[in-house]
PDB file of C-alpha atoms and ligand atoms in Angstrom:
ATOM      1  CA  UNK O 206      37.345   3.293 -55.709  1.00  0.00           C
ATOM      2  CA  UNK O 207      34.971   2.098 -58.395  1.00  0.00           C
ATOM      3  CA  UNK O 208      35.768   3.414 -61.878  1.00  0.00           C
ATOM      4  CA  UNK O 209      33.287   4.264 -64.562  1.00  0.00           C
ATOM      5  CA  UNK O 210      33.449   6.803 -67.396  1.00  0.00           C
ATOM      6  CA  UNK O 211      32.399   9.713 -65.199  1.00  0.00           C
ATOM      7  CA  UNK O 212      34.849   8.891 -62.406  1.00  0.00           C
ATOM      8  CA  UNK O 213      37.635   8.423 -64.956  1.00  0.00           C
ATOM      9  CA  UNK O 214      36.988  11.909 -66.363  1.00  0.00           C
ATOM     10  CA  UNK O 215      36.977  13.448 -62.886  1.00  0.00           C
ATOM     11  CA  UNK O 216      40.307  11.780 -62.127  1.00  0.00           C
ATOM     12  CA  UNK O 217      41.767  12.751 -65.518  1.00  0.00           C
ATOM     13  CA  UNK O 218      41.019  16.466 -65.110  1.00  0.00           C
ATOM     14  CA  UNK O 219      44.174  18.466 -64.445  1.00  0.00           C
ATOM     15  CA  UNK O 220      45.046  22.135 -64.200  1.00  0.00           C
ATOM     16  CA  UNK O 221      47.481  23.534 -66.781  1.00  0.00           C
ATOM     17  CA  UNK O 222      49.359  26.828 -67.001  1.00  0.00           C
ATOM     18  CA  UNK O 223      50.172  26.310 -70.672  1.00  0.00           C
ATOM     19  CA  UNK O 224      48.008  25.082 -73.559  1.00  0.00           C
ATOM     20  CA  UNK O 225      48.515  24.136 -77.188  1.00  0.00           C
ATOM     21  CA  UNK O 226      46.875  26.494 -79.676  1.00  0.00           C
ATOM     22  CA  UNK O 227      44.771  23.662 -81.193  1.00  0.00           C
ATOM     23  CA  UNK O 228      41.103  24.674 -81.408  1.00  0.00           C
ATOM     24  CA  UNK O 229      38.446  22.851 -79.403  1.00  0.00           C
ATOM     25  CA  UNK O 230      35.877  21.443 -81.890  1.00  0.00           C
ATOM     26  CA  UNK O 231      32.681  23.535 -81.815  1.00  0.00           C
ATOM     27  CA  UNK O 232      30.457  20.642 -80.790  1.00  0.00           C
ATOM     28  CA  UNK O 233      32.806  19.745 -77.935  1.00  0.00           C
ATOM     29  CA  UNK O 234      32.806  23.342 -76.679  1.00  0.00           C
ATOM     30  CA  UNK O 235      29.003  23.519 -76.892  1.00  0.00           C
ATOM     31  CA  UNK O 236      28.752  20.282 -74.925  1.00  0.00           C
ATOM     32  CA  UNK O 237      31.109  21.586 -72.243  1.00  0.00           C
ATOM     33  CA  UNK O 238      29.024  24.759 -71.838  1.00  0.00           C
ATOM     34  CA  UNK O 239      25.794  22.750 -71.783  1.00  0.00           C
ATOM     35  CA  UNK O 240      27.248  20.590 -68.988  1.00  0.00           C
ATOM     36  CA  UNK O 241      27.864  23.810 -67.044  1.00  0.00           C
ATOM     37  CA  UNK O 242      24.196  24.730 -67.369  1.00  0.00           C
ATOM     38  CA  UNK O 243      23.197  21.410 -65.829  1.00  0.00           C
ATOM     39  CA  UNK O 244      24.933  22.105 -62.501  1.00  0.00           C
ATOM     40  CA  UNK O 245      22.539  22.279 -59.568  1.00  0.00           C
ATOM     41  CA  UNK O 246      21.437  25.767 -58.458  1.00  0.00           C
ATOM     42  CA  UNK O 247      19.608  27.052 -55.415  1.00  0.00           C
ATOM     43  CA  UNK O 248      15.855  26.859 -56.144  1.00  0.00           C
ATOM     44  CA  UNK O 249      16.761  26.078 -59.768  1.00  0.00           C
ATOM     45  CA  UNK O 250      17.303  29.803 -60.377  1.00  0.00           C
ATOM     46  CA  UNK O 251      20.206  29.277 -62.818  1.00  0.00           C
ATOM     47  CA  UNK O 252      21.440  32.787 -62.001  1.00  0.00           C
ATOM     48  CA  UNK O 253      24.421  32.673 -64.357  1.00  0.00           C
ATOM     49  CA  UNK O 254      25.895  34.062 -67.514  1.00  0.00           C
ATOM     50  CA  UNK O 255      28.715  32.443 -69.509  1.00  0.00           C
ATOM     51  CA  UNK O 256      31.128  34.643 -71.442  1.00  0.00           C
ATOM     52  CA  UNK O 257      33.039  32.471 -73.878  1.00  0.00           C
ATOM     53  CA  UNK O 258      36.114  34.107 -75.402  1.00  0.00           C
ATOM     54  CA  UNK O 259      37.304  32.423 -78.588  1.00  0.00           C
ATOM     55  CA  UNK O 260      37.717  35.186 -81.187  1.00  0.00           C
ATOM     56  CA  UNK O 261      40.863  37.136 -81.978  1.00  0.00           C
ATOM     57  CA  UNK O 262      38.979  40.295 -81.001  1.00  0.00           C
ATOM     58  CA  UNK O 263      38.062  38.766 -77.620  1.00  0.00           C
ATOM     59  CA  UNK O 264      41.628  37.617 -76.999  1.00  0.00           C
ATOM     60  CA  UNK O 265      43.007  41.065 -77.836  1.00  0.00           C
ATOM     61  CA  UNK O 266      40.504  42.700 -75.502  1.00  0.00           C
ATOM     62  CA  UNK O 267      41.405  40.239 -72.750  1.00  0.00           C
ATOM     63  CA  UNK O 268      45.103  40.957 -73.223  1.00  0.00           C
ATOM     64  CA  UNK O 269      44.709  44.717 -73.010  1.00  0.00           C
ATOM     65  CA  UNK O 270      42.364  44.534 -70.007  1.00  0.00           C
ATOM     66  CA  UNK O 271      44.611  42.138 -68.099  1.00  0.00           C
ATOM     67  CA  UNK O 272      47.729  44.162 -68.880  1.00  0.00           C
ATOM     68  CA  UNK O 273      45.975  47.277 -67.543  1.00  0.00           C
ATOM     69  CA  UNK O 274      44.973  45.380 -64.380  1.00  0.00           C
ATOM     70  CA  UNK O 275      48.550  44.152 -63.932  1.00  0.00           C
ATOM     71  CA  UNK O 276      49.972  47.654 -64.439  1.00  0.00           C
ATOM     72  CA  UNK O 277      47.554  48.985 -61.816  1.00  0.00           C
ATOM     73  CA  UNK O 278      48.498  46.184 -59.402  1.00  0.00           C
ATOM     74  CA  UNK O 279      52.212  46.898 -59.964  1.00  0.00           C
ATOM     75  CA  UNK O 280      51.672  50.409 -58.550  1.00  0.00           C
ATOM     76  CA  UNK O 281      51.185  48.811 -55.124  1.00  0.00           C
ATOM     77  CA  UNK O 282      54.665  47.314 -55.260  1.00  0.00           C
ATOM     78  CA  UNK O 283      56.500  44.976 -57.596  1.00  0.00           C
ATOM     79  CA  UNK O 284      55.309  41.375 -57.589  1.00  0.00           C
ATOM     80  CA  UNK O 285      58.016  38.801 -56.959  1.00  0.00           C
ATOM     81  CA  UNK O 286      59.525  36.753 -59.776  1.00  0.00           C
ATOM     82  CA  UNK O 287      57.303  33.918 -61.001  1.00  0.00           C
ATOM     83  CA  UNK O 288      57.933  30.740 -58.970  1.00  0.00           C
ATOM     84  CA  UNK O 289      60.343  28.227 -60.527  1.00  0.00           C
ATOM     85  CA  UNK O 290      58.490  25.294 -62.094  1.00  0.00           C
ATOM     86  CA  UNK O 291      59.585  21.652 -62.191  1.00  0.00           C
ATOM     87  CA  UNK O 292      60.913  20.308 -65.515  1.00  0.00           C
ATOM     88  CA  UNK O 293      58.210  19.522 -68.045  1.00  0.00           C
ATOM     89  CA  UNK O 294      55.780  22.193 -66.825  1.00  0.00           C
ATOM     90  CA  UNK O 295      54.939  24.718 -69.529  1.00  0.00           C
ATOM     91  CA  UNK O 296      53.926  28.158 -68.295  1.00  0.00           C
ATOM     92  CA  UNK O 297      52.499  30.690 -70.767  1.00  0.00           C
ATOM     93  CA  UNK O 298      51.455  34.274 -69.981  1.00  0.00           C
ATOM     94  CA  UNK O 299      48.022  34.749 -68.444  1.00  0.00           C
ATOM     95  CA  UNK O 300      47.533  37.815 -70.671  1.00  0.00           C
ATOM     96  CA  UNK O 301      47.775  35.476 -73.683  1.00  0.00           C
ATOM     97  CA  UNK O 302      45.204  33.133 -72.161  1.00  0.00           C
ATOM     98  CA  UNK O 303      48.113  30.805 -71.395  1.00  0.00           C
ATOM     99  CA  UNK O 304      48.003  29.881 -75.086  1.00  0.00           C
ATOM    100  CA  UNK O 305      44.526  28.338 -74.742  1.00  0.00           C
ATOM    101  CA  UNK O 306      41.919  28.665 -77.485  1.00  0.00           C
ATOM    102  CA  UNK O 307      39.060  29.332 -75.035  1.00  0.00           C
ATOM    103  CA  UNK O 308      38.405  31.357 -71.893  1.00  0.00           C
ATOM    104  CA  UNK O 309      35.102  30.879 -70.075  1.00  0.00           C
ATOM    105  CA  UNK O 310      34.014  33.483 -67.536  1.00  0.00           C
ATOM    106  CA  UNK O 311      31.068  32.646 -65.295  1.00  0.00           C
ATOM    107  CA  UNK O 312      29.231  35.566 -63.752  1.00  0.00           C
ATOM    108  CA  UNK O 313      26.246  35.320 -61.446  1.00  0.00           C
ATOM    109  CA  UNK O 314      23.423  37.527 -60.191  1.00  0.00           C
ATOM    110  CA  UNK O 315      24.594  39.339 -57.063  1.00  0.00           C
ATOM    111  CA  UNK O 316      20.983  39.506 -55.787  1.00  0.00           C
ATOM    112  CA  UNK O 317      20.771  35.717 -55.522  1.00  0.00           C
ATOM    113  CA  UNK O 318      22.112  34.384 -52.200  1.00  0.00           C
ATOM    114  CA  UNK O 319      23.340  31.086 -53.674  1.00  0.00           C
ATOM    115  CA  UNK O 320      24.864  32.692 -56.786  1.00  0.00           C
ATOM    116  CA  UNK O 321      28.539  32.214 -55.980  1.00  0.00           C
ATOM    117  CA  UNK O 322      28.090  28.516 -55.199  1.00  0.00           C
ATOM    118  CA  UNK O 323      25.886  28.061 -58.279  1.00  0.00           C
ATOM    119  CA  UNK O 324      28.515  29.625 -60.553  1.00  0.00           C
ATOM    120  CA  UNK O 325      31.427  27.671 -59.146  1.00  0.00           C
ATOM    121  CA  UNK O 326      29.473  24.425 -59.518  1.00  0.00           C
ATOM    122  CA  UNK O 327      28.867  25.307 -63.175  1.00  0.00           C
ATOM    123  CA  UNK O 328      32.612  25.812 -63.638  1.00  0.00           C
ATOM    124  CA  UNK O 329      33.322  22.471 -61.953  1.00  0.00           C
ATOM    125  CA  UNK O 330      30.864  20.734 -64.267  1.00  0.00           C
ATOM    126  CA  UNK O 331      32.533  22.315 -67.297  1.00  0.00           C
ATOM    127  CA  UNK O 332      36.028  21.349 -66.155  1.00  0.00           C
ATOM    128  CA  UNK O 333      35.025  17.729 -65.647  1.00  0.00           C
ATOM    129  CA  UNK O 334      32.992  17.590 -68.868  1.00  0.00           C
ATOM    130  CA  UNK O 335      36.006  19.035 -70.714  1.00  0.00           C
ATOM    131  CA  UNK O 336      38.290  16.358 -69.245  1.00  0.00           C
ATOM    132  CA  UNK O 337      36.010  13.697 -70.722  1.00  0.00           C
ATOM    133  CA  UNK O 338      37.128  15.028 -74.142  1.00  0.00           C
ATOM    134  CA  UNK O 339      40.809  15.334 -73.071  1.00  0.00           C
ATOM    135  CA  UNK O 340      40.312  19.106 -72.881  1.00  0.00           C
ATOM    136  CA  UNK O 341      42.070  20.485 -69.815  1.00  0.00           C
ATOM    137  CA  UNK O 342      41.547  23.725 -67.939  1.00  0.00           C
ATOM    138  CA  UNK O 343      43.276  26.287 -65.767  1.00  0.00           C
ATOM    139  CA  UNK O 344      41.650  28.628 -63.284  1.00  0.00           C
ATOM    140  CA  UNK O 345      42.621  32.257 -63.656  1.00  0.00           C
ATOM    141  CA  UNK O 346      42.262  34.238 -60.486  1.00  0.00           C
ATOM    142  CA  UNK O 347      43.218  37.742 -61.510  1.00  0.00           C
ATOM    143  CA  UNK O 348      40.281  37.853 -63.895  1.00  0.00           C
ATOM    144  CA  UNK O 349      37.868  36.753 -61.201  1.00  0.00           C
ATOM    145  CA  UNK O 350      38.816  39.731 -59.101  1.00  0.00           C
ATOM    146  CA  UNK O 351      39.142  42.588 -61.511  1.00  0.00           C
ATOM    147  CA  UNK O 352      37.973  42.092 -65.089  1.00  0.00           C
ATOM    148  CA  UNK O 353      34.427  43.427 -64.728  1.00  0.00           C
ATOM    149  CA  UNK O 354      34.168  45.693 -61.737  1.00  0.00           C
ATOM    150  CA  UNK O 355      32.345  48.587 -63.432  1.00  0.00           C
ATOM    151  CA  UNK O 356      29.176  48.708 -65.611  1.00  0.00           C
ATOM    152  CA  UNK O 357      31.301  49.675 -68.637  1.00  0.00           C
ATOM    153  CA  UNK O 358      33.633  46.721 -68.150  1.00  0.00           C
ATOM    154  CA  UNK O 359      30.697  44.345 -67.696  1.00  0.00           C
ATOM    155  CA  UNK O 360      29.227  45.563 -70.988  1.00  0.00           C
ATOM    156  CA  UNK O 361      32.510  44.712 -72.735  1.00  0.00           C
ATOM    157  CA  UNK O 362      32.049  41.048 -71.786  1.00  0.00           C
ATOM    158  CA  UNK O 363      28.268  40.831 -72.181  1.00  0.00           C
ATOM    159  CA  UNK O 364      27.876  40.478 -68.423  1.00  0.00           C
ATOM    160  CA  UNK O 365      24.479  41.684 -67.158  1.00  0.00           C
ATOM    161  CA  UNK O 366      24.705  44.755 -64.919  1.00  0.00           C
ATOM    162  CA  UNK O 367      23.558  43.008 -61.735  1.00  0.00           C
ATOM    163  CA  UNK O 368      26.012  40.147 -62.259  1.00  0.00           C
ATOM    164  CA  UNK O 369      29.523  39.654 -60.884  1.00  0.00           C
ATOM    165  CA  UNK O 370      32.269  37.331 -62.076  1.00  0.00           C
ATOM    166  CA  UNK O 371      32.659  34.315 -59.810  1.00  0.00           C
ATOM    167  CA  UNK O 372      34.879  31.981 -61.853  1.00  0.00           C
ATOM    168  CA  UNK O 373      37.035  32.065 -64.962  1.00  0.00           C
ATOM    169  CA  UNK O 374      39.175  29.403 -66.574  1.00  0.00           C
ATOM    170  CA  UNK O 375      41.091  28.709 -69.764  1.00  0.00           C
ATOM    171  CA  UNK O 376      40.229  25.555 -71.706  1.00  0.00           C
ATOM    172  CA  UNK O 377      42.347  23.717 -74.248  1.00  0.00           C
ATOM    173  CA  UNK O 378      44.705  20.843 -74.839  1.00  0.00           C
ATOM    174  CA  UNK O 379      47.443  20.855 -72.206  1.00  0.00           C
ATOM    175  CA  UNK O 380      51.010  21.645 -73.258  1.00  0.00           C
ATOM    176  CA  UNK O 381      53.707  19.716 -71.373  1.00  0.00           C
ATOM    177  CA  UNK O 382      52.967  17.873 -68.151  1.00  0.00           C
ATOM    178  CA  UNK O 383      50.529  18.802 -65.389  1.00  0.00           C
ATOM    179  CA  UNK O 384      52.172  19.563 -62.052  1.00  0.00           C
ATOM    180  CA  UNK O 385      52.418  16.643 -59.649  1.00  0.00           C
ATOM    181  CA  UNK O 386      49.441  17.162 -57.356  1.00  0.00           C
ATOM    182  CA  UNK O 387      50.398  14.433 -54.906  1.00  0.00           C
ATOM    183  CA  UNK O 388      48.081  12.161 -52.970  1.00  0.00           C
ATOM    184  CA  UNK O 389      44.770  13.345 -51.519  1.00  0.00           C
ATOM    185  CA  UNK O 390      45.044  14.767 -47.990  1.00  0.00           C
ATOM    186  CA  UNK O 391      44.269  12.358 -45.187  1.00  0.00           C
ATOM    187  CA  UNK O 392      41.809  13.072 -42.405  1.00  0.00           C
ATOM    188  CA  UNK O 393      39.466  15.288 -44.401  1.00  0.00           C
ATOM    189  CA  UNK O 394      36.399  13.051 -44.103  1.00  0.00           C
ATOM    190  CA  UNK O 395      34.154  12.407 -41.127  1.00  0.00           C
ATOM    191  CA  UNK O 396      31.373   9.837 -41.302  1.00  0.00           C
ATOM    192  CA  UNK O 397      28.732  10.178 -38.601  1.00  0.00           C
TER     193      UNK O 397
HETATM  194  C1  FMN Y   2      39.588  28.721 -56.463  1.00  0.00           C
HETATM  195  C2  FMN Y   2      40.801  28.297 -57.239  1.00  0.00           C
HETATM  196  C3  FMN Y   2      41.794  29.207 -57.527  1.00  0.00           C
HETATM  197  C4  FMN Y   2      42.898  28.826 -58.286  1.00  0.00           C
HETATM  198  N1  FMN Y   2      43.803  29.777 -58.644  1.00  0.00           N
HETATM  199  C5  FMN Y   2      44.767  29.459 -59.522  1.00  0.00           C
HETATM  200  C6  FMN Y   2      45.608  30.478 -60.032  1.00  0.00           C
HETATM  201  O1  FMN Y   2      45.498  31.652 -59.695  1.00  0.00           O
HETATM  202  N2  FMN Y   2      46.571  30.122 -60.912  1.00  0.00           N
HETATM  203  C7  FMN Y   2      46.729  28.832 -61.319  1.00  0.00           C
HETATM  204  O2  FMN Y   2      47.607  28.566 -62.143  1.00  0.00           O
HETATM  205  N3  FMN Y   2      45.942  27.833 -60.833  1.00  0.00           N
HETATM  206  C8  FMN Y   2      44.957  28.129 -59.965  1.00  0.00           C
HETATM  207  N4  FMN Y   2      44.134  27.142 -59.495  1.00  0.00           N
HETATM  208  C9  FMN Y   2      44.387  25.715 -59.855  1.00  0.00           C
HETATM  209  C10 FMN Y   2      44.992  24.964 -58.682  1.00  0.00           C
HETATM  210  O3  FMN Y   2      46.321  25.350 -58.478  1.00  0.00           O
HETATM  211  C11 FMN Y   2      44.891  23.442 -58.922  1.00  0.00           C
HETATM  212  O4  FMN Y   2      43.533  23.088 -59.022  1.00  0.00           O
HETATM  213  C12 FMN Y   2      45.544  22.622 -57.821  1.00  0.00           C
HETATM  214  O5  FMN Y   2      46.929  22.832 -57.775  1.00  0.00           O
HETATM  215  C13 FMN Y   2      45.301  21.101 -57.976  1.00  0.00           C
HETATM  216  O6  FMN Y   2      45.746  20.648 -59.228  1.00  0.00           O
HETATM  217  P1  FMN Y   2      44.748  19.922 -60.238  1.00  0.00           P
HETATM  218  O7  FMN Y   2      43.643  20.924 -60.562  1.00  0.00           O
HETATM  219  O8  FMN Y   2      45.572  19.577 -61.438  1.00  0.00           O
HETATM  220  O9  FMN Y   2      44.174  18.740 -59.538  1.00  0.00           O
HETATM  221  C14 FMN Y   2      43.029  27.482 -58.722  1.00  0.00           C
HETATM  222  C15 FMN Y   2      42.039  26.561 -58.416  1.00  0.00           C
HETATM  223  C16 FMN Y   2      40.925  26.969 -57.695  1.00  0.00           C
HETATM  224  C17 FMN Y   2      39.823  25.969 -57.423  1.00  0.00           C
END
């Protein structure tokens, strides 16, 4: 594999379940978001909205919304205990944004057929751009499913009414080690 700055950032990106509380410098965060906006989109429609949670008010809202979602989910049966993690892996509660200073939620226009792909590509761009500044990320799945499923909830997050959340991730400086992700799977490429 040839290495250049871009490839090095892609390879350096890792998922974390725990972050240090250190703030991401404003200019770095703006650059990360701008990189998201430069992802390709079907017919260049750019059918996305980025909700960037950084304030104490936003974090508190996130915590209460996620706790309510978890309480609702618990009614369908208790979830199992969290899986044991290898030594060196720091896991912080999702409701506390895993300790990260930033949460970015990408929502996209449900009337646009390519919207889901467009939004996920934007998130990928942001994750890789972040890694170029040593800022790591962690996908949060519960949010993607449930955080904005009514007009009132969308309004809370500034999400336009016709939009749906397609990706959400925490961003910050990783705490502890990333999990060993092993080698890339073999046999996943066909050249014709
Ligand atoms: C669609 C998607 C869903 C994911 N869901 C979660 C999740 O719910 N919780 C979590 O901690 N990580 C989640 N991840 C992160 C993956 O576990 C991680 O990308 C994978 O283990 C590879 O590790 P790496 O990102 O460090 O290369 C998700 C990633 C993707 C792309």
